[in-house]
Short mmCIF file of C-alpha atoms and ligand atoms in Angstrom, two decimals:
data_model
loop_
_atom_site.label_atom_id
_atom_site.label_comp_id
_atom_site.label_asym_id
_atom_site.label_seq_id
_atom_site.Cartn_x
_atom_site.Cartn_y
_atom_site.Cartn_z
CA MET F 1 -0.01 0.00 0.00
CA VAL F 2 1.27 3.44 -0.81
CA ASP F 3 2.22 5.80 1.90
CA GLY F 4 -0.22 8.56 1.03
CA THR F 5 0.39 11.34 -1.37
CA ARG F 6 0.92 14.96 -0.28
CA VAL F 7 -2.00 17.24 -1.31
CA GLU F 8 -0.60 19.87 -3.59
CA ALA F 9 -3.80 21.88 -4.26
CA CYS F 10 -6.88 22.72 -2.17
CA ARG F 11 -9.71 20.14 -2.49
CA SER F 12 -12.21 22.98 -2.89
CA CYS F 13 -10.69 25.87 -4.85
CA GLY F 14 -7.51 24.19 -6.30
CA SER F 15 -5.17 26.86 -4.90
CA PRO F 16 -1.61 25.61 -4.00
CA ALA F 17 -1.56 27.98 -1.01
CA LEU F 18 -1.99 25.40 1.67
CA ARG F 19 -0.28 26.04 5.05
CA PRO F 20 0.23 23.22 7.64
CA PHE F 21 -0.60 24.04 11.23
CA LEU F 22 -0.91 20.64 13.08
CA SER F 23 0.76 17.24 12.68
CA LEU F 24 -0.60 14.33 14.65
CA GLY F 25 2.21 12.07 13.59
CA ARG F 26 1.97 8.79 11.67
CA VAL F 27 -1.11 6.91 12.77
CA PRO F 28 -3.11 3.95 11.63
CA ILE F 29 -6.50 4.37 9.87
CA ALA F 30 -8.84 5.19 12.75
CA ASN F 31 -11.75 2.91 11.97
CA ALA F 32 -9.54 -0.14 10.95
CA LEU F 33 -10.28 -2.22 14.07
CA LEU F 34 -8.01 -5.26 14.34
CA THR F 35 -8.96 -8.99 14.49
CA VAL F 36 -6.86 -11.69 16.15
CA ALA F 37 -5.25 -12.41 12.82
CA ASP F 38 -4.37 -8.74 12.21
CA LEU F 39 -2.39 -8.76 15.58
CA ALA F 40 0.32 -10.82 14.01
CA ARG F 41 1.46 -8.14 11.59
CA GLU F 42 2.37 -4.48 11.68
CA GLU F 43 -0.47 -2.25 10.42
CA PRO F 44 0.07 0.50 7.99
CA ARG F 45 0.51 4.02 9.39
CA TYR F 46 0.00 7.24 7.39
CA PRO F 47 0.91 10.89 8.16
CA LEU F 48 -1.92 12.83 9.71
CA GLU F 49 -1.29 16.57 9.07
CA VAL F 50 -3.82 19.52 8.70
CA GLY F 51 -3.49 22.69 6.82
CA PHE F 52 -5.36 25.87 5.94
CA CYS F 53 -6.11 27.12 2.36
CA GLU F 54 -5.08 30.86 2.13
CA SER F 55 -7.42 31.22 -0.82
CA CYS F 56 -10.83 29.80 0.14
CA THR F 57 -10.08 29.21 3.95
CA LEU F 58 -10.86 25.43 3.78
CA VAL F 59 -9.12 23.44 6.53
CA GLN F 60 -8.09 20.04 5.15
CA LEU F 61 -5.76 17.13 5.50
CA LEU F 62 -2.43 17.42 3.63
CA PHE F 63 -2.00 13.70 2.85
CA ALA F 64 -4.39 11.77 0.73
CA LEU F 65 -5.10 8.11 1.08
CA PRO F 66 -6.78 5.88 -1.56
CA ALA F 67 -10.57 5.64 -0.79
CA ASP F 68 -10.31 1.78 -0.69
CA ALA F 69 -7.95 2.11 2.27
CA ILE F 70 -10.76 3.47 4.26
CA PHE F 71 -14.25 2.30 3.25
CA ASP F 72 -13.98 -1.52 3.23
CA GLU F 73 -16.45 -4.27 4.18
CA ALA F 74 -15.38 -4.21 7.76
CA TYR F 75 -16.36 -0.51 8.15
CA PRO F 76 -17.92 -0.91 11.59
CA TYR F 77 -20.04 2.19 12.04
CA PHE F 78 -23.79 1.76 12.27
CA SER F 79 -25.67 5.00 13.07
CA SER F 80 -28.52 3.37 14.91
CA PHE F 81 -26.46 2.54 17.84
CA SER F 82 -26.64 6.03 19.36
CA GLU F 83 -29.93 7.04 21.08
CA ASP F 84 -29.22 10.73 20.84
CA LEU F 85 -28.40 10.56 17.14
CA LEU F 86 -31.63 8.70 16.49
CA ALA F 87 -33.63 11.33 18.27
CA HIS F 88 -31.86 14.10 16.34
CA ALA F 89 -32.59 12.38 12.93
CA LYS F 90 -36.20 11.87 13.83
CA ALA F 91 -36.61 15.50 14.79
CA HIS F 92 -35.04 16.52 11.52
CA VAL F 93 -37.56 14.56 9.45
CA GLU F 94 -40.42 15.94 11.59
CA GLY F 95 -39.17 19.51 10.98
CA LEU F 96 -39.02 18.91 7.18
CA LEU F 97 -42.58 17.45 7.24
CA ALA F 98 -43.85 20.42 9.35
CA ALA F 99 -42.24 22.95 7.05
CA GLY F 100 -43.99 21.33 4.00
CA ARG F 101 -40.63 20.39 2.50
CA LEU F 102 -41.59 16.66 2.66
CA GLY F 103 -44.80 14.83 2.07
CA PRO F 104 -46.34 12.11 -0.08
CA GLY F 105 -45.00 12.66 -3.61
CA ARG F 106 -41.99 14.77 -2.41
CA LEU F 107 -38.83 12.70 -2.73
CA LEU F 108 -36.28 12.54 0.05
CA VAL F 109 -32.73 11.38 -0.89
CA GLU F 110 -30.22 10.80 1.81
CA VAL F 111 -26.52 10.69 0.91
CA ALA F 112 -24.57 8.27 3.27
CA SER F 113 -27.93 6.91 4.48
CA ASN F 114 -26.14 4.26 6.57
CA ASP F 115 -28.53 1.68 8.06
CA GLY F 116 -31.71 3.86 7.42
CA TYR F 117 -31.44 5.59 10.86
CA LEU F 118 -32.99 8.76 9.35
CA LEU F 119 -35.02 7.59 6.27
CA ARG F 120 -36.98 5.05 8.31
CA HIS F 121 -38.81 8.00 10.01
CA ALA F 122 -39.79 9.57 6.63
CA LEU F 123 -40.80 6.15 5.23
CA GLU F 124 -43.14 5.59 8.22
CA ARG F 125 -44.86 8.92 7.27
CA GLY F 126 -45.45 7.92 3.63
CA VAL F 127 -42.55 10.04 2.16
CA PRO F 128 -40.85 8.40 -0.91
CA VAL F 129 -37.28 7.88 0.10
CA LEU F 130 -34.03 6.81 -1.50
CA GLY F 131 -30.89 6.02 0.28
CA ILE F 132 -27.41 6.14 -1.15
CA GLU F 133 -24.90 4.22 0.96
CA PRO F 134 -21.65 2.69 -0.38
CA THR F 135 -20.89 0.35 2.53
CA PRO F 136 -22.54 -3.09 2.21
CA GLY F 137 -23.37 -3.84 5.79
CA PRO F 138 -25.41 -0.72 6.58
CA ALA F 139 -26.93 -0.73 2.96
CA ALA F 140 -28.26 -4.20 3.62
CA ALA F 141 -29.53 -3.27 7.04
CA ALA F 142 -31.48 -0.38 5.44
CA ARG F 143 -33.00 -2.52 2.70
CA ALA F 144 -34.11 -4.99 5.33
CA LEU F 145 -36.23 -2.11 6.79
CA GLY F 146 -37.84 -1.52 3.41
CA ILE F 147 -35.71 1.52 2.47
CA PRO F 148 -34.60 1.47 -1.21
CA THR F 149 -30.88 1.91 -1.10
CA LEU F 150 -28.27 2.25 -3.89
CA GLN F 151 -24.96 0.88 -2.77
CA VAL F 152 -22.68 3.49 -4.46
CA PHE F 153 -20.58 6.55 -3.77
CA PHE F 154 -22.52 9.72 -4.45
CA GLY F 155 -21.17 12.26 -6.94
CA ARG F 156 -21.37 13.91 -10.33
CA GLY F 157 -22.80 11.79 -13.09
CA MET F 158 -24.34 9.12 -10.86
CA ALA F 159 -26.58 11.90 -9.41
CA ALA F 160 -27.77 12.75 -12.83
CA GLY F 161 -28.57 9.08 -13.31
CA VAL F 162 -30.67 8.98 -10.08
CA ARG F 163 -32.54 12.09 -11.29
CA ARG F 164 -33.37 10.41 -14.61
CA GLU F 165 -34.68 7.31 -12.83
CA HIS F 166 -36.34 8.71 -9.78
CA GLY F 167 -37.02 12.43 -10.59
CA PRO F 168 -35.49 15.49 -8.93
CA ALA F 169 -35.08 15.35 -5.08
CA ASP F 170 -37.21 17.68 -3.18
CA VAL F 171 -34.86 17.34 -0.23
CA ILE F 172 -31.39 16.00 -0.03
CA VAL F 173 -29.93 15.22 3.40
CA ALA F 174 -26.21 14.65 3.75
CA ASN F 175 -25.17 14.18 7.39
CA ASN F 176 -21.57 13.69 8.50
CA VAL F 177 -20.42 12.71 4.99
CA MET F 178 -19.08 15.79 3.15
CA ALA F 179 -15.85 15.68 5.28
CA HIS F 180 -15.31 12.09 4.05
CA VAL F 181 -15.48 12.82 0.31
CA PRO F 182 -12.15 12.93 -1.60
CA ASP F 183 -13.72 14.63 -4.64
CA LEU F 184 -15.44 17.48 -2.98
CA ASN F 185 -16.36 19.39 -6.13
CA GLY F 186 -17.74 16.13 -7.81
CA PHE F 187 -19.79 15.62 -4.66
CA VAL F 188 -21.34 19.11 -4.59
CA ALA F 189 -21.82 18.97 -8.30
CA GLY F 190 -23.95 15.91 -7.64
CA PHE F 191 -26.23 17.87 -5.32
CA ARG F 192 -26.86 20.36 -8.11
CA GLU F 193 -27.57 17.63 -10.62
CA LEU F 194 -30.10 15.94 -8.32
CA ILE F 195 -31.83 18.72 -6.47
CA ALA F 196 -35.13 20.24 -7.74
CA ASP F 197 -35.00 23.92 -8.62
CA ASP F 198 -37.13 24.76 -5.57
CA GLY F 199 -35.47 21.98 -3.44
CA LEU F 200 -33.52 22.07 -0.20
CA ILE F 201 -30.23 20.47 0.60
CA THR F 202 -29.32 20.13 4.38
CA ILE F 203 -25.76 19.24 5.14
CA GLU F 204 -24.64 18.55 8.75
CA ASN F 205 -21.08 18.39 9.79
CA PRO F 206 -19.08 19.25 13.04
CA TYR F 207 -18.37 23.01 13.03
CA LEU F 208 -14.79 24.07 12.53
CA ARG F 209 -15.25 26.99 15.09
CA ASP F 210 -16.07 24.49 17.84
CA LEU F 211 -13.19 22.20 16.82
CA ILE F 212 -10.92 25.15 17.30
CA ASP F 213 -12.58 26.64 20.41
CA HIS F 214 -12.86 23.36 22.33
CA ALA F 215 -9.59 21.87 20.91
CA GLU F 216 -11.47 18.85 19.50
CA PHE F 217 -8.27 17.67 17.76
CA ASP F 218 -9.34 14.03 17.92
CA THR F 219 -12.12 14.66 15.37
CA ILE F 220 -9.15 14.93 12.97
CA TYR F 221 -8.47 11.60 11.36
CA HIS F 222 -7.78 10.14 7.89
CA GLU F 223 -11.42 9.74 7.01
CA HIS F 224 -12.14 13.38 7.57
CA TRP F 225 -10.42 15.16 4.63
CA CYS F 226 -12.06 18.49 5.39
CA TYR F 227 -13.15 20.67 8.40
CA PHE F 228 -15.74 23.15 7.43
CA SER F 229 -16.56 26.80 8.39
CA CYS F 230 -19.47 28.64 6.87
CA THR F 231 -17.04 30.74 4.85
CA ALA F 232 -15.52 27.68 3.18
CA VAL F 233 -18.94 26.06 2.57
CA ASP F 234 -20.22 29.34 1.09
CA ALA F 235 -17.37 29.42 -1.45
CA LEU F 236 -17.77 25.73 -2.27
CA MET F 237 -21.52 25.99 -2.90
CA ARG F 238 -21.28 29.12 -4.97
CA ARG F 239 -18.83 27.40 -7.35
CA HIS F 240 -21.62 24.93 -8.21
CA GLY F 241 -24.52 27.35 -8.58
CA LEU F 242 -25.88 26.73 -5.09
CA SER F 243 -26.52 29.20 -2.35
CA LEU F 244 -25.79 28.80 1.40
CA ASN F 245 -29.12 30.33 2.68
CA ASP F 246 -29.37 29.40 6.27
CA VAL F 247 -27.67 27.59 9.21
CA GLU F 248 -28.84 25.77 12.37
CA TYR F 249 -26.55 25.05 15.26
CA PHE F 250 -26.61 21.94 17.51
CA PRO F 251 -24.18 22.60 20.34
CA ARG F 252 -24.41 19.10 21.88
CA LEU F 253 -24.08 17.05 18.72
CA HIS F 254 -20.60 15.72 17.94
CA GLY F 255 -19.01 18.57 19.92
CA GLY F 256 -20.94 21.21 17.99
CA THR F 257 -22.62 20.63 14.68
CA LEU F 258 -23.95 22.90 11.96
CA ARG F 259 -26.73 22.14 9.60
CA TRP F 260 -26.24 24.19 6.46
CA HIS F 261 -29.35 24.91 4.28
CA VAL F 262 -28.42 25.07 0.57
CA SER F 263 -30.63 25.75 -2.40
CA PRO F 264 -30.29 26.56 -6.08
CA VAL F 265 -32.14 29.85 -5.51
CA GLU F 266 -30.39 32.48 -3.24
CA ALA F 267 -32.49 33.56 -0.22
CA ARG F 268 -29.96 34.27 2.61
CA THR F 269 -31.26 34.70 6.22
CA PRO F 270 -29.76 37.20 8.53
CA ARG F 271 -28.59 34.26 10.63
CA VAL F 272 -26.28 32.88 7.93
CA LEU F 273 -24.90 36.41 7.29
CA ALA F 274 -24.24 36.74 10.99
CA TYR F 275 -22.26 33.42 10.99
CA LEU F 276 -20.10 34.65 8.09
CA ASP F 277 -19.43 37.91 9.76
CA GLU F 278 -18.59 36.29 13.10
CA GLU F 279 -16.11 33.97 11.46
CA ARG F 280 -14.25 36.92 9.91
CA GLN F 281 -14.32 38.78 13.17
CA ARG F 282 -12.87 35.88 15.05
CA GLY F 283 -10.02 35.41 12.67
CA LEU F 284 -11.29 31.98 11.39
CA THR F 285 -10.63 33.28 7.86
CA ALA F 286 -6.90 33.80 8.52
CA PHE F 287 -3.96 31.47 9.36
CA ALA F 288 -2.98 32.87 12.78
CA ALA F 289 -5.92 31.34 14.60
CA TYR F 290 -5.00 27.85 13.31
CA GLU F 291 -1.34 28.25 14.26
CA ARG F 292 -2.36 28.93 17.81
CA PHE F 293 -4.67 26.00 17.78
CA GLY F 294 -1.77 23.69 16.85
CA GLU F 295 0.28 24.94 19.76
CA ARG F 296 -2.75 24.40 22.20
CA VAL F 297 -3.24 20.87 21.07
CA ALA F 298 0.38 19.92 21.76
CA GLY F 299 -0.19 21.21 25.37
CA ILE F 300 -3.29 19.13 25.91
CA ALA F 301 -1.63 16.01 24.73
CA ASP F 302 1.25 16.62 27.25
CA GLU F 303 -1.17 17.21 30.06
CA LEU F 304 -3.14 13.98 29.30
CA ARG F 305 0.07 11.95 29.07
CA VAL F 306 1.22 13.26 32.52
CA LEU F 307 -2.16 12.52 34.15
CA LEU F 308 -2.41 8.99 32.86
CA ALA F 309 1.17 8.21 33.84
CA ARG F 310 0.58 9.51 37.29
CA LEU F 311 -2.67 7.42 37.83
CA HIS F 312 -0.91 4.39 36.35
CA ALA F 313 2.15 4.84 38.68
CA GLU F 314 -0.23 5.15 41.64
CA GLY F 315 -1.56 1.70 40.73
CA ALA F 316 -4.93 2.86 39.51
CA THR F 317 -6.75 0.65 36.89
CA ILE F 318 -7.66 2.58 33.83
CA ALA F 319 -9.97 1.61 31.00
CA ALA F 320 -11.56 3.64 28.12
CA TYR F 321 -15.03 4.01 26.83
CA GLY F 322 -15.89 4.27 23.08
CA ALA F 323 -13.82 2.40 20.38
CA THR F 324 -14.40 5.46 18.24
CA ALA F 325 -12.34 6.92 15.34
CA LYS F 326 -11.74 9.96 17.44
CA GLY F 327 -10.55 7.76 20.30
CA SER F 328 -7.96 6.22 17.87
CA THR F 329 -6.56 9.66 17.00
CA LEU F 330 -6.34 10.65 20.63
CA VAL F 331 -4.89 7.48 21.94
CA ASN F 332 -2.28 7.08 19.17
CA PHE F 333 -1.25 10.75 19.15
CA VAL F 334 -0.93 10.97 22.94
CA GLY F 335 0.90 7.67 22.94
CA ILE F 336 -1.34 5.60 25.20
CA ASP F 337 -1.25 1.80 24.81
CA GLN F 338 -2.38 -1.41 26.31
CA ARG F 339 0.02 -1.17 29.22
CA THR F 340 -1.94 1.86 30.40
CA LEU F 341 -5.43 0.95 29.14
CA ALA F 342 -6.87 -2.37 30.34
CA PHE F 343 -9.70 -2.45 27.82
CA VAL F 344 -12.02 -0.23 25.79
CA ALA F 345 -15.76 -0.74 26.41
CA ASP F 346 -18.20 -0.18 23.59
CA ARG F 347 -21.88 -1.00 23.15
CA ASN F 348 -21.50 -1.81 19.48
CA PRO F 349 -21.45 -5.60 19.09
CA HIS F 350 -19.72 -5.23 15.64
CA LYS F 351 -16.71 -3.68 17.46
CA GLN F 352 -16.48 -6.06 20.44
CA GLY F 353 -13.92 -8.78 20.12
CA HIS F 354 -11.66 -6.60 18.09
CA TRP F 355 -8.61 -4.52 19.12
CA THR F 356 -8.17 -0.77 18.61
CA PRO F 357 -5.90 0.45 15.84
CA GLY F 358 -2.33 1.21 16.78
CA ALA F 359 -2.57 1.01 20.55
CA ARG F 360 -4.09 -2.49 20.27
CA VAL F 361 -6.43 -2.34 23.29
CA PRO F 362 -9.13 -5.03 23.36
CA ILE F 363 -12.74 -3.97 22.81
CA VAL F 364 -15.28 -5.47 25.22
CA PRO F 365 -19.06 -4.88 26.00
CA ALA F 366 -20.02 -1.94 28.02
CA GLU F 367 -21.06 -4.23 30.96
CA ALA F 368 -17.26 -4.67 31.63
CA LEU F 369 -17.32 -1.39 33.51
CA LEU F 370 -19.47 -2.87 36.19
CA GLU F 371 -17.98 -6.39 36.03
CA ARG F 372 -14.39 -5.11 36.32
CA GLN F 373 -15.00 -1.70 37.92
CA PRO F 374 -11.78 0.00 36.77
CA ASP F 375 -10.90 3.05 38.89
CA TYR F 376 -10.86 5.42 35.87
CA VAL F 377 -12.48 5.36 32.49
CA LEU F 378 -11.03 7.59 29.74
CA LEU F 379 -13.99 8.85 27.76
CA LEU F 380 -13.06 8.53 24.20
CA ALA F 381 -16.58 9.08 22.91
CA TRP F 382 -16.90 12.45 24.66
CA ASN F 383 -19.33 13.68 21.96
CA PHE F 384 -21.81 11.24 23.54
CA ALA F 385 -20.79 12.23 27.14
CA ASP F 386 -24.36 13.03 28.30
CA GLU F 387 -25.70 9.71 26.99
CA ILE F 388 -22.74 7.62 28.32
CA LEU F 389 -22.71 9.16 31.79
CA ARG F 390 -26.51 8.52 31.96
CA GLN F 391 -26.05 4.89 30.93
CA GLN F 392 -23.15 4.41 33.33
CA ALA F 393 -24.70 5.96 36.39
CA GLU F 394 -24.26 2.74 38.37
CA TYR F 395 -20.49 2.51 37.60
CA ARG F 396 -20.08 6.07 38.94
CA ARG F 397 -22.32 5.34 41.93
CA ARG F 398 -19.94 2.57 42.89
CA GLY F 399 -17.07 5.03 42.76
CA GLY F 400 -15.88 4.87 39.21
CA ARG F 401 -14.55 8.05 37.66
CA PHE F 402 -14.60 9.24 34.11
CA ILE F 403 -11.65 11.17 32.60
CA VAL F 404 -12.94 13.63 29.91
CA PRO F 405 -9.88 14.41 27.86
CA ILE F 406 -11.13 17.46 25.94
CA PRO F 407 -10.91 20.57 25.94
CA SER F 408 -8.47 19.88 28.79
CA PRO F 409 -8.36 16.68 30.82
CA VAL F 410 -10.74 16.62 33.79
CA ILE F 411 -11.91 13.88 36.16
CA VAL F 412 -15.69 13.67 36.69
ZN1 LIG U 1 -9.08 26.54 -1.25
#
């Protein structure tokens, strides 16, 4: 396998003016959980480095991996395993119905529809739906629910084909996918091909401002090619004849998520203009803010390394919760391994029985927290902190403590 190629031009605007501001070292692919057989050999590691485009402000990875290195049959993420995410998706569909955007005869297409976690709610309400999901496991799970699903990558050309066969989409939903797309312009061109002229595209992604403000450096991993601000999204959409018209903010979702509303017809709300203005005022459109962020991240990693070493030296048992991609970035960047972490607990049965990439910590069911009652649990899935602390109330009642690593390590 190749080592990854350095990105020479911005994925959005094509400018060569890319400036690096954070290197997380050479780390394995974050979702590539290991089986027993994998433990016998060295896994591939790739540089993980982030930069800023001086031309269109897009923050992006500076090394490219082939797509097949990331999305393979073993891709273990199934959306439906988070209660909060399911509730959010249901509320989204209900909002679109209430606004008259959806109804019988108004087609909803979801890009990266996963196991049907969102479309199932629309289907129940009689809305015609179509899922587009490249990974076979989740696509099959969606079809089993009766959700028509095309197992392909979304983009230019294929989107025109979908329109010919199914008609234009009245609503396209694309949640937590745009950052994963290597051909960003082809992806957005696909939106324009498929959307009805009076249609609405909603795109959700973690917000770059929050990544910077809360030092969420562990949301940086090989599968996330890009990190979006409103300014960068605005430039990207304009290039394809689309307008960023509105924005909604979900502070508790994935550490701070934006839902961008995009349409072929320009109708900007004061709210979206305020976001664009705020980004300018806070310096998110210039390099200096990112340079400071890089320095801050190095400090947090040092702090966490010292804390865990101290607890370990005092004889405390330490486990982790959440065999997540972000956990993989954090654990490998900070340099934690199975000598420090006894196990990683995770509710997802598809992950249990595997080992985490790089650090090689065994993944076990969540019940292990009560069965083995470690003194401390490093919360790697901090984006679901509310939900996990709720579920693990008994572990905490018996004296167990969680270490929340970000924005700076605290014990709760
Ligand atoms: Zn650019």
